[in-house]
XYZ file of C-alpha atoms in Angstrom:
763
model
C 0.000 0.000 0.000
C 1.534 3.348 -1.093
C 0.111 6.810 -0.504
C 1.465 10.339 -0.939
C 0.538 13.949 -0.244
C 1.902 16.585 -2.671
C 1.870 19.330 -0.019
C -0.161 20.557 2.959
C -1.603 23.878 4.275
C 0.905 25.899 6.304
C -1.131 28.370 8.300
C -2.446 25.861 10.839
C -6.049 24.972 11.769
C -6.440 28.249 13.696
C -4.121 30.368 11.516
C -1.336 30.064 14.067
C 1.371 30.983 11.541
C -0.524 34.070 10.371
C -0.685 35.519 13.865
C 2.922 34.573 14.619
C 4.123 36.294 11.424
C 2.159 39.477 12.082
C 3.346 39.591 15.684
C 6.954 39.264 14.484
C 6.539 41.911 11.775
C 5.023 44.308 14.334
C 7.987 43.780 16.658
C 5.852 42.168 19.350
C 7.646 38.805 19.282
C 11.096 37.483 18.448
C 12.450 35.408 15.588
C 12.750 32.507 18.005
C 9.056 32.832 18.905
C 8.160 32.663 15.215
C 10.405 29.658 14.623
C 8.849 27.836 17.592
C 5.317 28.262 16.209
C 6.504 27.063 12.792
C 8.264 24.007 14.251
C 5.176 23.038 16.247
C 2.994 23.302 13.134
C 5.382 21.208 11.049
C 5.548 18.545 13.755
C 1.763 18.322 13.970
C 1.424 18.031 10.164
C 4.008 15.247 9.912
C 2.511 13.405 12.877
C -1.014 13.595 11.448
C 0.027 12.198 8.061
C 2.182 9.503 9.655
C -0.647 8.362 11.924
C -3.038 8.349 8.938
C -0.774 5.813 7.235
C 0.701 8.023 4.500
C 3.925 6.484 3.198
C 5.404 9.433 1.266
C 5.068 12.482 3.516
C 6.394 15.786 2.116
C 8.822 18.129 3.865
C 10.061 21.581 2.810
C 6.512 22.472 1.713
C 6.202 24.659 4.812
C 7.086 28.313 4.153
C 7.169 31.579 6.062
C 5.910 33.330 2.929
C 6.142 31.411 -0.356
C 7.871 28.317 -1.723
C 9.240 30.128 -4.798
C 10.763 32.793 -2.551
C 12.248 29.947 -0.495
C 13.892 28.664 -3.678
C 15.235 32.143 -4.444
C 16.756 32.131 -0.963
C 18.230 28.656 -1.457
C 19.878 29.828 -4.689
C 21.085 33.109 -3.181
C 19.339 34.992 -6.012
C 18.744 38.129 -3.934
C 18.301 41.340 -5.970
C 21.197 43.729 -5.238
C 18.929 46.462 -3.836
C 18.453 44.490 -0.609
C 22.132 44.783 0.281
C 22.669 41.095 1.030
C 26.388 40.309 1.095
C 26.341 36.511 1.371
C 25.974 33.847 4.020
C 22.781 32.153 5.197
C 19.766 34.306 4.299
C 17.952 35.501 7.403
C 14.502 36.914 8.079
C 15.509 40.544 7.397
C 16.516 39.871 3.809
C 13.808 37.252 3.248
C 10.918 39.445 4.389
C 12.330 42.534 2.663
C 12.141 40.641 -0.621
C 8.587 39.531 0.178
C 7.145 42.729 1.661
C 9.604 45.517 1.016
C 10.731 47.728 3.873
C 10.765 51.399 4.806
C 13.088 52.307 1.935
C 12.916 49.474 -0.600
C 10.047 48.069 -2.687
C 9.141 44.393 -2.543
C 9.690 41.978 -5.402
C 6.805 41.424 -7.801
C 3.986 39.186 -6.628
C 1.684 37.339 -9.010
C -0.791 34.453 -9.092
C 0.428 30.855 -8.888
C -0.922 29.426 -12.158
C -4.752 29.630 -12.056
C -5.091 29.725 -8.255
C -5.666 32.519 -5.752
C -2.288 31.782 -4.171
C 0.432 34.358 -4.941
C 4.152 33.785 -5.359
C 7.120 36.139 -5.315
C 8.565 36.380 -8.825
C 12.359 35.866 -9.003
C 14.323 38.714 -10.635
C 17.257 37.273 -12.567
C 19.966 38.353 -14.963
C 23.431 37.426 -16.192
C 25.106 39.044 -13.163
C 23.368 36.902 -10.512
C 25.904 34.958 -8.461
C 23.998 31.847 -7.445
C 25.166 30.301 -4.170
C 23.701 27.782 -1.721
C 22.347 30.297 0.785
C 19.442 28.667 2.608
C 19.646 25.148 4.008
C 15.933 25.016 4.820
C 15.240 21.837 2.802
C 17.814 19.692 4.599
C 17.095 21.279 7.987
C 13.396 20.400 7.737
C 14.207 16.878 6.559
C 16.446 16.368 9.618
C 13.812 17.944 11.860
C 11.186 15.446 10.687
C 13.631 12.555 10.946
C 14.376 13.475 14.570
C 10.631 13.130 15.205
C 10.654 9.643 13.693
C 9.170 10.631 10.312
C 11.125 9.917 7.110
C 9.879 12.497 4.620
C 10.147 13.267 0.925
C 11.884 16.665 0.598
C 10.114 18.823 -1.992
C 11.985 21.283 -4.225
C 10.624 23.641 -6.866
C 12.098 22.125 -10.023
C 14.990 24.042 -11.610
C 13.358 24.530 -14.998
C 9.987 25.632 -13.610
C 11.850 28.051 -11.320
C 13.494 29.728 -14.311
C 10.333 29.693 -16.437
C 8.423 31.409 -13.617
C 11.125 34.069 -13.200
C 11.478 37.409 -14.941
C 14.432 39.383 -16.206
C 15.556 41.933 -13.624
C 15.139 45.620 -14.358
C 17.767 46.817 -16.810
C 18.481 43.363 -18.236
C 18.420 43.245 -22.029
C 15.141 41.921 -23.418
C 16.997 39.376 -25.532
C 18.479 37.700 -22.427
C 17.333 34.099 -21.989
C 16.581 33.099 -18.412
C 17.151 29.465 -19.374
C 20.801 30.349 -20.076
C 21.184 30.466 -16.281
C 20.381 26.759 -16.005
C 23.993 25.512 -15.526
C 24.559 27.973 -12.653
C 21.253 27.047 -11.016
C 21.924 23.329 -11.370
C 25.253 23.709 -9.587
C 23.351 24.794 -6.455
C 20.708 22.092 -6.894
C 23.491 19.494 -6.935
C 24.702 20.800 -3.573
C 21.187 20.615 -2.130
C 20.719 17.052 -3.429
C 24.067 16.001 -1.955
C 23.083 17.502 1.392
C 19.745 15.683 1.405
C 21.355 12.423 0.385
C 23.932 12.755 3.171
C 21.126 13.379 5.656
C 19.483 10.092 4.644
C 16.806 11.132 2.155
C 15.736 8.294 -0.127
C 13.054 10.093 -2.186
C 13.146 13.677 -3.497
C 10.174 15.406 -5.141
C 10.766 18.052 -7.814
C 7.686 20.163 -8.555
C 7.693 21.007 -12.276
C 4.161 22.375 -12.786
C 5.147 24.330 -15.901
C 5.057 20.986 -17.718
C 1.265 21.381 -17.970
C 1.673 24.575 -20.023
C 2.010 24.966 -23.785
C 5.806 24.940 -24.074
C 8.026 25.630 -27.067
C 10.574 22.985 -28.041
C 13.560 24.853 -26.550
C 11.824 24.914 -23.160
C 11.136 21.190 -23.318
C 14.771 20.678 -24.259
C 15.736 22.564 -21.085
C 13.984 19.874 -19.015
C 15.882 17.146 -20.847
C 19.204 18.962 -20.399
C 18.599 19.784 -16.744
C 17.756 16.273 -15.603
C 20.554 14.808 -17.707
C 22.987 17.031 -15.817
C 21.394 16.168 -12.459
C 21.205 12.404 -13.116
C 24.627 11.565 -11.601
C 23.600 13.407 -8.422
C 20.427 11.278 -8.275
C 22.391 8.037 -7.884
C 21.066 6.155 -4.844
C 17.866 8.253 -4.750
C 14.298 7.805 -6.001
C 13.315 10.985 -7.840
C 9.678 12.034 -8.342
C 8.775 14.798 -10.808
C 5.371 16.193 -9.853
C 2.990 18.035 -12.203
C -0.398 19.518 -11.367
C -3.319 21.790 -12.272
C -3.999 20.461 -15.797
C -3.369 17.791 -18.428
C 0.211 17.253 -19.492
C 0.312 17.936 -23.261
C 1.462 15.052 -25.456
C 4.902 16.490 -26.327
C 5.497 17.463 -22.703
C 4.484 13.949 -21.636
C 7.119 12.457 -23.932
C 9.748 14.766 -22.449
C 8.658 14.121 -18.872
C 8.610 10.345 -19.135
C 12.062 10.365 -20.768
C 13.848 12.469 -18.130
C 17.136 10.947 -17.009
C 17.367 9.655 -13.463
C 13.655 10.033 -12.724
C 11.847 7.070 -11.145
C 8.305 8.427 -10.706
C 5.881 10.887 -12.257
C 3.048 12.710 -10.530
C -0.088 13.579 -12.482
C -3.195 15.617 -11.661
C -5.955 13.205 -12.661
C -8.742 15.520 -11.431
C -8.094 18.522 -13.709
C -5.985 16.472 -16.103
C -8.173 13.546 -17.051
C -6.836 13.497 -20.644
C -3.437 12.474 -19.265
C -4.969 9.038 -18.675
C -5.151 8.529 -22.434
C -1.435 9.291 -22.766
C -0.602 6.818 -19.993
C -2.732 4.134 -21.668
C -0.959 4.784 -24.973
C 2.474 4.265 -23.443
C 4.225 4.424 -20.090
C 7.885 3.569 -19.386
C 8.349 0.180 -17.750
C 9.707 -0.001 -14.230
C 8.552 3.525 -13.318
C 5.991 4.642 -10.725
C 2.826 6.686 -11.238
C 1.866 9.017 -8.413
C -1.825 9.170 -9.264
C -3.450 12.435 -8.142
C -7.051 11.288 -7.804
C -7.975 13.257 -4.648
C -8.685 16.911 -5.484
C -6.184 19.274 -3.863
C -8.109 22.403 -4.882
C -11.695 21.862 -3.824
C -13.525 20.789 -0.683
C -15.927 18.149 -2.020
C -15.609 14.623 -0.667
C -13.926 12.369 -3.183
C -16.102 10.007 -5.211
C -14.194 7.012 -3.891
C -15.821 4.470 -6.203
C -14.931 6.512 -9.298
C -11.375 7.124 -8.077
C -10.853 3.450 -7.309
C -12.010 2.607 -10.827
C -9.398 5.022 -12.238
C -6.678 3.516 -10.056
C -7.575 -0.012 -11.115
C -7.386 1.031 -14.764
C -3.891 2.421 -14.142
C -2.898 -0.718 -12.262
C -3.847 -2.703 -15.342
C -1.192 -0.753 -17.259
C 1.721 -0.557 -14.814
C 0.800 -2.981 -12.020
C -0.542 -2.179 -8.556
C 2.958 -2.222 -7.093
C 3.829 0.781 -9.293
C 0.832 2.945 -8.281
C 1.085 5.486 -5.479
C -2.252 7.121 -4.553
C -1.854 10.881 -4.194
C -3.539 14.258 -4.124
C -3.937 16.078 -7.440
C -1.863 19.017 -6.141
C -0.740 20.448 -2.847
C -3.540 20.716 -0.296
C -2.336 24.290 0.268
C -5.339 25.397 -1.796
C -7.995 23.877 0.442
C -9.128 24.410 4.040
C -7.378 22.566 6.873
C -9.805 20.396 8.854
C -13.559 19.812 8.745
C -13.462 18.913 12.453
C -13.209 22.640 13.203
C -16.557 23.335 11.515
C -19.295 23.425 14.140
C -21.853 25.567 12.296
C -22.243 23.704 9.002
C -25.372 21.573 8.944
C -24.906 17.812 8.841
C -26.098 17.351 5.258
C -23.660 19.842 3.724
C -20.886 18.679 6.045
C -21.318 15.122 4.766
C -20.538 16.374 1.248
C -17.179 17.902 2.206
C -13.547 16.932 2.789
C -10.885 19.424 3.891
C -7.137 18.715 3.890
C -7.203 16.429 6.937
C -10.082 14.417 5.472
C -8.351 14.226 2.077
C -5.355 12.609 3.755
C -7.737 9.915 5.044
C -9.297 9.520 1.573
C -5.860 9.033 -0.010
C -5.026 6.302 2.479
C -8.434 4.615 2.113
C -8.010 4.449 -1.675
C -4.462 3.106 -1.347
C -5.706 0.356 0.966
C -8.648 -0.467 -1.287
C -6.377 -0.769 -4.315
C -4.446 -3.608 -2.662
C -7.576 -5.388 -1.421
C -8.031 -3.831 2.024
C -11.195 -1.869 1.267
C -12.983 -0.254 4.214
C -16.524 -1.158 3.161
C -18.203 1.056 5.775
C -16.116 4.088 4.757
C -16.880 3.547 1.075
C -20.607 3.026 1.785
C -20.833 6.276 3.777
C -19.049 8.066 0.945
C -21.480 6.655 -1.647
C -24.436 7.808 0.474
C -22.995 11.336 0.673
C -22.430 11.429 -3.101
C -26.048 10.398 -3.668
C -27.329 12.958 -1.162
C -25.558 15.819 -2.935
C -26.951 14.799 -6.314
C -30.565 14.532 -5.130
C -30.886 17.195 -2.410
C -33.720 19.673 -3.185
C -31.658 22.540 -1.727
C -29.277 22.331 -4.716
C -31.795 23.215 -7.438
C -33.841 26.397 -8.054
C -35.798 26.085 -11.304
C -36.504 29.829 -11.567
C -32.788 30.609 -11.397
C -31.968 27.975 -13.986
C -34.581 29.353 -16.397
C -33.334 32.920 -15.959
C -29.742 31.851 -16.616
C -30.768 29.806 -19.662
C -32.572 32.848 -21.116
C -29.305 34.837 -21.138
C -27.949 32.955 -24.116
C -29.924 34.976 -26.675
C -27.971 38.214 -26.149
C -24.403 39.405 -25.621
C -25.632 42.080 -23.151
C -23.886 45.256 -24.246
C -24.820 48.755 -23.147
C -26.568 50.590 -25.962
C -24.196 53.603 -26.082
C -20.464 53.424 -26.775
C -18.003 54.154 -23.980
C -16.853 57.517 -25.374
C -20.384 58.916 -25.356
C -21.015 57.470 -21.901
C -17.863 59.080 -20.488
C -18.991 62.462 -21.848
C -22.403 62.073 -20.188
C -20.776 60.988 -16.915
C -18.329 63.896 -16.900
C -21.179 66.381 -17.253
C -22.749 64.829 -14.172
C -19.632 64.189 -12.063
C -17.519 67.220 -13.093
C -14.215 65.565 -12.207
C -10.786 67.161 -12.736
C -8.161 65.823 -15.122
C -6.383 62.835 -13.481
C -9.154 62.151 -10.956
C -8.011 60.424 -7.764
C -9.698 57.495 -6.068
C -8.922 54.387 -4.037
C -9.881 50.801 -4.760
C -12.410 50.208 -1.982
C -11.245 49.036 1.421
C -9.578 51.098 4.142
C -7.547 49.705 7.071
C -9.309 47.061 9.138
C -8.417 48.131 12.666
C -8.403 45.881 15.736
C -11.443 47.754 17.049
C -13.343 47.298 13.786
C -12.637 43.561 13.725
C -13.781 43.345 17.358
C -17.112 45.005 16.511
C -17.808 42.580 13.637
C -16.755 39.600 15.735
C -18.972 40.593 18.659
C -21.946 41.236 16.393
C -21.588 37.785 14.816
C -21.348 36.274 18.287
C -24.492 38.229 19.332
C -22.551 40.033 22.072
C -23.718 43.424 20.788
C -27.080 44.393 19.297
C -27.734 45.218 15.648
C -28.320 48.827 16.683
C -24.898 48.992 18.359
C -23.286 47.358 15.341
C -24.857 49.771 12.846
C -23.843 52.719 15.015
C -20.213 51.554 15.127
C -20.012 50.866 11.380
C -21.727 54.158 10.593
C -19.142 56.012 12.671
C -16.289 54.196 10.892
C -17.731 55.119 7.481
C -18.063 58.753 8.575
C -14.394 58.814 9.627
C -13.256 57.267 6.326
C -15.308 59.767 4.301
C -13.958 62.699 6.337
C -10.394 61.479 5.870
C -10.820 61.250 2.088
C -12.309 64.740 1.955
C -9.449 66.029 4.096
C -6.980 64.398 1.678
C -8.952 65.929 -1.241
C -9.623 62.642 -3.044
C -12.082 63.103 -5.914
C -14.153 59.901 -5.974
C -14.672 58.396 -2.552
C -15.289 54.938 -1.118
C -16.978 53.996 2.149
C -14.018 51.834 3.233
C -15.950 48.537 3.541
C -15.888 48.376 7.360
C -18.810 45.915 7.354
C -16.822 43.369 5.323
C -14.147 40.969 6.482
C -13.664 39.597 2.968
C -15.045 40.840 -0.353
C -16.253 37.435 -1.575
C -17.377 36.062 1.769
C -19.486 39.190 2.383
C -21.526 38.715 -0.779
C -21.727 34.960 -0.511
C -23.269 35.278 2.955
C -26.171 37.174 1.405
C -26.735 35.012 -1.655
C -28.675 31.755 -1.758
C -26.832 28.611 -2.808
C -23.796 29.425 -0.637
C -22.556 27.840 2.586
C -19.953 29.255 4.973
C -17.296 27.845 7.184
C -16.143 29.068 10.574
C -12.487 28.135 10.078
C -12.121 27.247 6.400
C -9.133 29.554 5.925
C -6.866 29.283 2.885
C -3.566 31.122 2.374
C -3.577 33.750 -0.367
C -0.105 35.204 0.198
C 2.209 35.707 3.167
C 0.014 35.957 6.251
C -3.067 36.872 4.222
C -5.778 34.212 4.504
C -9.203 34.088 2.903
C -12.229 32.002 3.758
C -13.773 30.969 0.424
C -17.527 30.404 0.430
C -18.876 27.069 -0.765
C -21.230 27.229 -3.744
C -23.351 24.113 -3.404
C -26.540 25.097 -5.272
C -28.234 27.541 -7.635
C -27.468 31.190 -6.815
C -29.885 34.078 -6.348
C -30.131 37.352 -4.384
C -32.948 37.354 -1.816
C -32.540 41.067 -0.966
C -30.297 44.112 -1.452
C -26.797 43.622 -0.047
C -24.914 46.938 -0.124
C -27.434 49.681 -0.846
C -27.949 50.693 2.808
C -24.236 51.254 3.491
C -23.490 52.937 0.134
C -26.434 55.333 0.432
C -25.412 56.121 4.016
C -21.852 56.920 2.893
C -23.135 59.119 0.061
C -25.215 61.095 2.577
C -21.967 62.149 4.324
C -20.502 63.891 1.245
C -21.295 65.834 -1.901
C -18.462 64.111 -3.744
C -19.194 60.984 -5.799
C -19.309 57.834 -3.649
C -18.548 54.497 -5.283
C -20.846 51.555 -4.669
C -18.559 48.575 -4.117
C -19.401 45.123 -5.473
C -17.508 41.950 -6.276
C -18.034 40.722 -9.823
C -19.443 37.316 -10.749
C -16.203 35.881 -12.152
C -14.254 36.824 -9.026
C -16.924 35.426 -6.705
C -16.755 32.222 -8.752
C -12.954 31.956 -8.850
C -12.563 32.795 -5.162
C -15.124 30.251 -3.989
C -15.174 26.482 -3.700
C -17.455 25.816 -6.665
C -19.945 23.023 -7.239
C -18.742 20.464 -9.782
C -22.111 19.110 -10.945
C -22.594 21.761 -13.643
C -20.263 23.863 -15.853
C -18.586 26.793 -14.075
C -20.043 29.103 -16.746
C -23.591 28.228 -15.660
C -22.830 29.067 -12.047
C -21.173 32.315 -13.143
C -24.227 33.410 -15.132
C -26.394 32.817 -12.060
C -24.104 35.009 -9.943
C -24.098 37.673 -12.681
C -27.885 37.942 -12.516
C -27.728 38.388 -8.739
C -25.118 41.152 -9.052
C -27.181 42.783 -11.844
C -30.085 43.150 -9.409
C -27.747 44.807 -6.892
C -26.253 47.201 -9.465
C -29.701 48.405 -10.499
C -30.773 48.876 -6.867
C -27.632 50.937 -6.174
C -28.421 53.153 -9.153
C -31.990 53.636 -7.889
C -30.536 54.480 -4.469
C -28.634 57.467 -5.884
C -25.200 55.899 -6.398
C -23.757 57.248 -9.658
C -20.410 55.410 -9.628
C -20.443 51.623 -9.132
C -17.309 49.480 -8.993
C -17.706 45.800 -9.871
C -14.378 44.190 -9.010
C -13.111 41.450 -11.282
C -9.767 40.955 -9.570
C -9.756 37.249 -10.451
C -10.789 37.379 -14.112
C -7.251 36.690 -15.385
C -6.619 34.174 -12.599
C -9.336 31.876 -13.945
C -7.840 31.781 -17.435
C -7.221 28.104 -18.305
C -3.590 27.049 -18.454
C -3.935 25.747 -22.012
C -4.256 28.296 -24.822
C -6.810 26.183 -26.677
C -9.261 26.781 -23.815
C -8.748 30.554 -23.469
C -11.367 31.768 -25.941
C -14.234 29.783 -24.419
C -13.434 30.936 -20.880
C -13.015 34.596 -21.831
C -16.258 34.526 -23.797
C -18.441 33.499 -20.846
C -16.403 35.373 -18.224
C -16.533 38.722 -20.045
C -20.190 38.125 -20.934
C -20.954 37.552 -17.234
C -19.442 40.920 -16.348
C -21.447 42.739 -19.023
C -24.669 41.143 -17.766
C -24.181 42.854 -14.388
C -24.407 46.415 -15.733
C -26.212 46.239 -19.059
C -29.302 47.898 -17.599
C -27.820 51.104 -16.121
C -28.120 54.623 -17.524
C -25.339 56.243 -19.557
C -24.675 58.656 -16.691
C -23.934 55.834 -14.239
C -20.215 55.178 -14.315
C -19.201 51.504 -14.082
C -15.719 50.785 -12.724
C -13.935 47.484 -12.431
C -10.686 46.506 -10.735
C -8.055 43.837 -11.455
C -4.862 42.937 -9.635
C -1.747 40.737 -9.410
C -1.854 38.827 -12.670
C -0.358 39.283 -16.127
C -3.071 41.169 -18.018
C -1.240 42.023 -21.229
C -2.264 38.788 -22.939
C -5.983 39.401 -22.344
C -6.086 43.171 -22.924
C -8.576 42.843 -25.793
C -10.951 40.873 -23.566
C -10.581 43.561 -20.898
C -11.582 46.149 -23.494
C -14.515 43.898 -24.446
C -15.803 44.057 -20.850
C -16.920 47.580 -21.807
C -16.434 49.086 -18.334
C -16.288 52.876 -18.169
C -13.187 52.858 -15.936
C -10.742 50.127 -14.972
C -8.262 50.366 -12.100
C -5.502 47.806 -12.400
C -2.364 46.714 -10.542
C 0.743 48.126 -12.154
C 3.437 49.360 -9.780
C 4.606 46.098 -8.181
C 4.979 44.436 -11.574
C 7.454 47.099 -12.788
C 4.752 48.798 -14.837
C 4.772 46.031 -17.458
C 1.066 46.752 -18.059
C 2.110 49.979 -19.788
C 4.091 48.049 -22.392
C 0.889 46.884 -24.052
C -0.064 50.508 -24.740
C 3.436 51.290 -25.990
C 2.917 48.482 -28.487
C -0.079 50.254 -29.987
C -3.170 48.949 -28.174
C -5.731 51.755 -28.100
C -7.752 52.026 -24.900
C -10.642 54.487 -24.994
C -12.225 53.984 -21.559
C -10.984 55.412 -18.287
C -7.992 53.600 -16.798
C -6.082 53.834 -13.531
C -2.873 51.791 -13.484
C -1.851 51.602 -9.814
C 0.780 54.148 -8.758
C 1.972 52.385 -5.602
C 2.061 48.900 -4.065
C -0.289 48.482 -1.095
C 1.105 45.097 -0.080
C 4.250 46.744 1.248
C 4.471 48.992 4.333
C 6.703 51.344 2.356
C 5.339 54.890 1.789
C 5.984 56.217 -1.742
C 7.101 59.826 -2.165
C 5.225 62.457 -4.159
C 8.091 62.509 -6.662
C 7.953 58.746 -7.177
C 4.198 58.798 -7.801
C 4.503 61.810 -10.120
C 7.145 59.932 -12.090
C 4.778 56.973 -12.486
C 1.977 59.270 -13.666
C 4.269 60.816 -16.273
C 5.197 57.344 -17.548
C 1.502 56.613 -17.931
C 0.881 59.899 -19.759
C 3.514 58.889 -22.283
C 1.213 56.104 -23.513
C -2.294 57.119 -22.340
C -4.425 60.201 -22.979
C -4.721 62.578 -20.027
C -8.519 62.673 -20.270
C -8.845 58.918 -19.557
C -6.141 58.505 -16.884
C -7.048 57.991 -13.220
C -4.687 58.064 -10.233
C -5.084 55.339 -7.607
C -3.195 52.723 -5.556
C -2.669 49.191 -6.874
C -5.327 47.588 -4.689
C -7.488 47.958 -1.563
C -5.985 49.282 1.693
C -7.446 46.708 4.084
C -4.133 45.140 5.090
C -2.325 48.424 5.779
C -2.260 50.703 8.838
C -3.549 54.281 8.912
C -0.005 55.439 9.713
C 0.966 54.098 6.267
C -2.225 54.936 4.364
C -2.564 58.628 5.263
C 0.885 59.793 4.097
C 0.763 57.546 1.022
C -2.595 58.965 -0.103
C -1.481 62.496 0.758
C 1.482 62.025 -1.591
C -0.778 60.452 -4.230
C -3.091 63.470 -4.274
C -0.151 65.897 -4.223
C 1.406 64.135 -7.215
C -1.866 64.257 -9.175
C -2.221 67.989 -8.465
C 1.404 68.615 -9.427
C 0.935 66.932 -12.812
C -2.393 68.735 -13.359
C -0.617 72.067 -12.850
C 2.149 71.057 -15.232
C -0.411 70.026 -17.847
C -2.291 73.298 -17.408
C 0.891 75.239 -18.147
């Protein structure tokens, strides 16, 4: 019996690591305190998997921020601006790269494939002096071994690391990152030797880029890399793990021919076509790590179907060569269903969080070799049947309304140029209008008020009074700063998706279903189990209240249907597009109620539109068609004078710019500063954008406060490629995670920069 887990959540069942990190960053605890919390979490994870019977337990999947950043530290690939002079990389350098500091910006952060997890993008060039500078992988292996657990150390594969990197600022565009492979491999050889000396028998290399559409020279890089590493692999079993999609046929040939590799991991949940490739030919004597338990969703596995898949594979390679595994790291799912005390029994029976998925993996591994737990499989079959037949899943009226959408493409009747003219007559905004993205700092007091209201420790009247006062303060601050288009700060919301899901039918909510998004930032994705509708207005009361405090335009703040979909755990019994159309209709009702309530500017965030783009190019057009259509449905019914904004962040948008234009929003605010302003390159290359646009002028995920001069410089770079009458000035993203001591001076400088450039333009 052989079982394996690709990776496991790091934050802990009660977000222990999150609070330890934030305490350390705030100077309230020491590095040793942080390390102690981390060690305790690792020990509990290894113990749990060992006691569950997992044979191949991963190590080095734990991270203080991000596994790609950990690899950058291992390789000593620290950008020169951080002043690192060699030696073992410590927390100061590590967290400066991740978060920036008082004087230096952070490294770029972007989405990990098509997930809501973010990684820190390596900045590389010909001058990087790679050196073995973090011994984390071997230290964690030894740590587990001392606890009596022999683990499989996990490393980000060398080729995927380079393919996920970017050329550092100032590096010639013609420079090939893959040319750094020999230097990188020299460090990998040292790491492998260290692990081997410590007693490791299995090493896992994560090479998820093998599921992408790769040119031949990139595939050749895999062949070359593993050929060079093969001598170092002697005496080891090497697993190359892929996940998140099918492995294309050419990539499959390359993967299964890699020198020195004994086992291959496949995502057989999102990559079902890979089965056909395995059936057509698989190298003899090798292992398949079969990812049949979903690492990215929370639904209980269909054990009977998974066992059937495993038996089919066993018929090809033999049962002794099958290792039952998760489809990807469990990092992308919640930690433990045991912590959920408020979910009703029926819905709870449909679910499996990370801890339960570990049990499922082991149960399938046992069943494959003839030790089937009949009671466990019977209970699972009953839960599968319950979810398919439960009346709470289906709403015929919603299904009919969604089906009726297919006769139209839902475009506003007037073109964007005419709409912007009508809106300007109503709003009377200056050139380079300033705004923020939505949220303002979530203070300890504000979180206490929401927590006590949920726990029924304060009355609704007391809650409304407290939130009303917070909104008043946020509005007054924005007026004091002289911001042009205001927001109410979202004090009533802990999370943008969770807030809306709580008010829509067809959603269920967890008490502790936290998932890491980046660093210490955790989100609690709602669970979409049934048809979606809006029973009543969700935001109109708070938006109208905020508007009553000011004569300036107040934005109504909504989350768009695609983002709600991509940031939720979504039902798998119907196409994602159908669920998205249902959400779009619910948001459409809210948009029209906001307009009736006197809100003339409405922002419908689609932060996750790019994130949901399939990994294979052949599937892009279909996804973008229904995703963009869903956004247009939300606002097709508003008047020309109602200005529709949207917001996007932390993805590469250049390749979908024409779809963004097709969304037909009046204004888009979009992350730009942390990614070295690469968004602007698309306009330099001749793309014409006629709607309003606000590329972010500073990074809100860093505590660093940008100067007026720095922001003015960014605005001037934007004016070089965008017309002044469509340009907006705003931060990269919402301000929820920052402190007022950071937000006030940053926004003061933002407004000052906008005014400075306005004066220069006027002259």
